[in-house]
Short mmCIF file of C-alpha atoms and ligand atoms in Angstrom, two decimals:
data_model
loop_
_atom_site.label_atom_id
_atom_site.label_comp_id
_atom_site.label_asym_id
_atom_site.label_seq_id
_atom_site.Cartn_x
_atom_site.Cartn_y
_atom_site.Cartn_z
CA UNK R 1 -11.93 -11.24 0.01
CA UNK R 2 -14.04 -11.63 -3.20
CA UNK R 3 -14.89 -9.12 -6.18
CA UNK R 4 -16.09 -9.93 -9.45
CA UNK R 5 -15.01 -9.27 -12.96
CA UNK R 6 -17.53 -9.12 -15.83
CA UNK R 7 -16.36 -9.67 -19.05
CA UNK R 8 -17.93 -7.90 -21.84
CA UNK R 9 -20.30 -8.78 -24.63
CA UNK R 10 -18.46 -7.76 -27.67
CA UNK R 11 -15.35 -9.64 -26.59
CA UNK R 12 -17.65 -12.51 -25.95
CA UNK R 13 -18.93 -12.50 -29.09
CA UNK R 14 -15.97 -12.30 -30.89
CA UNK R 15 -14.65 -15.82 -28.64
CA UNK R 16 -11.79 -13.58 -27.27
CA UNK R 17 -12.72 -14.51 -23.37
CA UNK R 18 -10.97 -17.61 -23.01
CA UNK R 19 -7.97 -16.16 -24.08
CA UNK R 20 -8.58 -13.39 -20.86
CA UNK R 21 -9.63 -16.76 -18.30
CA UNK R 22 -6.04 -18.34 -19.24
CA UNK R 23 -4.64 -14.85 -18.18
CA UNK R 24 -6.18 -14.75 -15.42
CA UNK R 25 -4.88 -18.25 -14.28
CA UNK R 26 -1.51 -17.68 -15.07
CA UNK R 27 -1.60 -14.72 -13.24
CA UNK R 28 -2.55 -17.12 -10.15
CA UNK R 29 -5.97 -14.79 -9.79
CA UNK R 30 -8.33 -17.81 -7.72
CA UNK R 31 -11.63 -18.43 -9.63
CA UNK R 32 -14.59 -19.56 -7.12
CA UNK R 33 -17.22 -19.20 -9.98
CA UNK R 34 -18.11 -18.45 -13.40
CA UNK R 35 -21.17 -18.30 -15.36
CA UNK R 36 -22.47 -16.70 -18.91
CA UNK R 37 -24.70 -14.47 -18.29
CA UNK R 38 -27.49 -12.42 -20.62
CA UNK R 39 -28.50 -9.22 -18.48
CA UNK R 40 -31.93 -7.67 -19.25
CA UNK R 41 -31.71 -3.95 -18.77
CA UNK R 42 -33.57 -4.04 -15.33
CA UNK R 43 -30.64 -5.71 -13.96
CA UNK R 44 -27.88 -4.27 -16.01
CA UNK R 45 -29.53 -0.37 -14.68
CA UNK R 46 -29.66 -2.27 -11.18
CA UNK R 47 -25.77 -3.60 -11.73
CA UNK R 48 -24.52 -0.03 -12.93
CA UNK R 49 -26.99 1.91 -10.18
CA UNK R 50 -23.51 4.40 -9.33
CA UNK R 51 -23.45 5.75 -12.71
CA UNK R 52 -27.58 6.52 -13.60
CA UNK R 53 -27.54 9.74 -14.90
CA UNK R 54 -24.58 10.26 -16.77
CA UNK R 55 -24.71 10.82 -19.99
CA UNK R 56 -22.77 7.49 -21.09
CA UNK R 57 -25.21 5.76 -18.85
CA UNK R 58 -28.14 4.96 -21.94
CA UNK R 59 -25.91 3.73 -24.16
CA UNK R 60 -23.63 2.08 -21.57
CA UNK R 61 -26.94 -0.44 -20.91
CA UNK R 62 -27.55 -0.58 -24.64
CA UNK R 63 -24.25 -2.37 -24.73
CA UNK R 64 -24.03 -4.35 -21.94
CA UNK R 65 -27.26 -5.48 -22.75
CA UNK R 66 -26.17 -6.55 -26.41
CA UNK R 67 -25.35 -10.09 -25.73
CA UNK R 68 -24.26 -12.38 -22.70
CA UNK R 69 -21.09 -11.54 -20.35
CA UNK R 70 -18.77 -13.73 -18.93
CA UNK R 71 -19.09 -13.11 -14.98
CA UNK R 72 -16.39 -14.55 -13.08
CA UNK R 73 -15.89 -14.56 -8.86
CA UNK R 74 -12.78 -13.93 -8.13
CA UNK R 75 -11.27 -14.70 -4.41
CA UNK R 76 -7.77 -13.52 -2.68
CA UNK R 77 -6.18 -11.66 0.17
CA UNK R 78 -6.02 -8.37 -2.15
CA UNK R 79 -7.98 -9.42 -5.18
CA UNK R 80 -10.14 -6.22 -5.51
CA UNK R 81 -7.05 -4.37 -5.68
CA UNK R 82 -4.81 -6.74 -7.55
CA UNK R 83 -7.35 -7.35 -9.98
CA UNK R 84 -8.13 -3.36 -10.72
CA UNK R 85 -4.74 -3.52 -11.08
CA UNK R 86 -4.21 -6.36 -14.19
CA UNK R 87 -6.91 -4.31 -15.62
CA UNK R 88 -5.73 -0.97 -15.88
CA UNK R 89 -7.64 2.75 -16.15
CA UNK R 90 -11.46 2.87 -17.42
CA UNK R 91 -9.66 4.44 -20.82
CA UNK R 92 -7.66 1.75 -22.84
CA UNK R 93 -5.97 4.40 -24.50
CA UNK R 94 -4.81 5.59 -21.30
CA UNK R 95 -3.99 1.47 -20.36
CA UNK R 96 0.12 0.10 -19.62
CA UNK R 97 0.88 -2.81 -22.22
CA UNK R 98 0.02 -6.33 -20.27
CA UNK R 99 -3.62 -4.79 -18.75
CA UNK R 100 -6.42 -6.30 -19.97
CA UNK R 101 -7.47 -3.54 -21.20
CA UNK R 102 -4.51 -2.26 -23.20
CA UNK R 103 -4.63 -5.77 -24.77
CA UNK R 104 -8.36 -6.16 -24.91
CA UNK R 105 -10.24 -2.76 -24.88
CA UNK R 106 -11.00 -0.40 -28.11
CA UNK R 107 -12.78 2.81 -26.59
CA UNK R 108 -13.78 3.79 -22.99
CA UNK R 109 -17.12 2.43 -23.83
CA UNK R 110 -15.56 -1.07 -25.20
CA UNK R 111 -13.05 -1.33 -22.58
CA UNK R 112 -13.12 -4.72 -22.35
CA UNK R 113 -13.83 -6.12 -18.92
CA UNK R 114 -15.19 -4.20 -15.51
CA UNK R 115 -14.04 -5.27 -12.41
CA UNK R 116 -15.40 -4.17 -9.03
CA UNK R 117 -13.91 -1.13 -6.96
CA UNK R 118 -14.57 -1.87 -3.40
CA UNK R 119 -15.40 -5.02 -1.12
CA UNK R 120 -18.76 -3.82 -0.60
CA UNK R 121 -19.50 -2.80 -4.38
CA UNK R 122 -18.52 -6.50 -5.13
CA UNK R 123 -21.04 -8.19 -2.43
CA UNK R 124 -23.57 -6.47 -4.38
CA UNK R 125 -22.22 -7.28 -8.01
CA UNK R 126 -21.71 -11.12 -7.16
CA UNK R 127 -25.01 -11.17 -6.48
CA UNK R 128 -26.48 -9.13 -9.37
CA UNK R 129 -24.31 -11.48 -11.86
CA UNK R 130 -25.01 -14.53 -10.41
CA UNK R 131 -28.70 -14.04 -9.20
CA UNK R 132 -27.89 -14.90 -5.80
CA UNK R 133 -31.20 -14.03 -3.27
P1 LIG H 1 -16.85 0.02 -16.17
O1 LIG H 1 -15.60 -0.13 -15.39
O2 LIG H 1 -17.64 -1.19 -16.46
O3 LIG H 1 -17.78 1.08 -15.43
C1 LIG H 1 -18.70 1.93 -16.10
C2 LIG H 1 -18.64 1.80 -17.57
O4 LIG H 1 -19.24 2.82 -18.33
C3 LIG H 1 -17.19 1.82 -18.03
O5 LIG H 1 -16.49 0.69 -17.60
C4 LIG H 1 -17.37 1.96 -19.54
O6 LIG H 1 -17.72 0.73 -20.16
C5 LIG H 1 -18.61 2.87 -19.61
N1 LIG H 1 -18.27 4.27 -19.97
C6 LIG H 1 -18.60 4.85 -21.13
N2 LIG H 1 -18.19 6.12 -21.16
C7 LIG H 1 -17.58 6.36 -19.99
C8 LIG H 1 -16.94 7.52 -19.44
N3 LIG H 1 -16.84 8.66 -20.09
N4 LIG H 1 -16.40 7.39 -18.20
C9 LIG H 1 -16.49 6.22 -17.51
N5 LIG H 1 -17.10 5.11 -18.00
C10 LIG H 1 -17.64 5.17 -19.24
#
């Protein structure tokens, strides 16, 4: 099973995603891939399709759109859950000490990292983040 997990662009830019790639391999998650990635908003409305329409949604592209992401493919027996699980809720205020998100996150909008929430939803985000055909 693979999923992806996107870091975001403000932790990016402030050189903090290393720190979240040594977590992740101490944690024994498998990386397959990783690339840097600057989405245009085409592809960042395309990558966040589900949630066109809300009211976060304009400003939700506005951000991810801000600078480049750190896209990684993750691969395991369990890793979609396992992964939502190192993570923690969208909210980092609602986030358990040792999530990313507790650790990395400031608001529900800056929450650090996304990570995909079903098998299928990560087919079609690994190949959105990595421009597979
Ligand atoms: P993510 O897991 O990447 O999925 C959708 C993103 O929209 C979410 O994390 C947040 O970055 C952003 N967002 C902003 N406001 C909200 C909200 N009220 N509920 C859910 N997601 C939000």
């Amino acid at each position: 099973m693979k999923t992806l997990l996107m870091i975001k662009p403000d932790i990016v830019e402030r050189g903090a995603y290393p720190e979240i790639i040594a977590l992740l391999l101490r944690n024994r998650f498998a990386i397959r891939r990783m690339a840097m990635v600057a989405f245009d908003r085409a592809t960042a409305e395309r990558f966040y399709d589900v949630h066109r329409g809300k009211d976060f949604f304009p400003s939700l592209i506005d951000y991810m759109t801000g600078g480049p992401v750190v896209a990684l493919e993750l691969e395991g027996a369990a890793v979609v859950e396992d992964i939502r699980a190192f993570i923690g809720p969208t909210d980092p205020a609602r986030a358990k000490p040792g999530t990313l998100r507790f650790m990395y996150g400031t608001s529900i909008q800056c929450n650090a990292v996304h990570a995909s929430d079903s098998p299928e939803a990560a087919k079609k985000e690994i190949a959105i983040a990595f421009g597979d055909l």
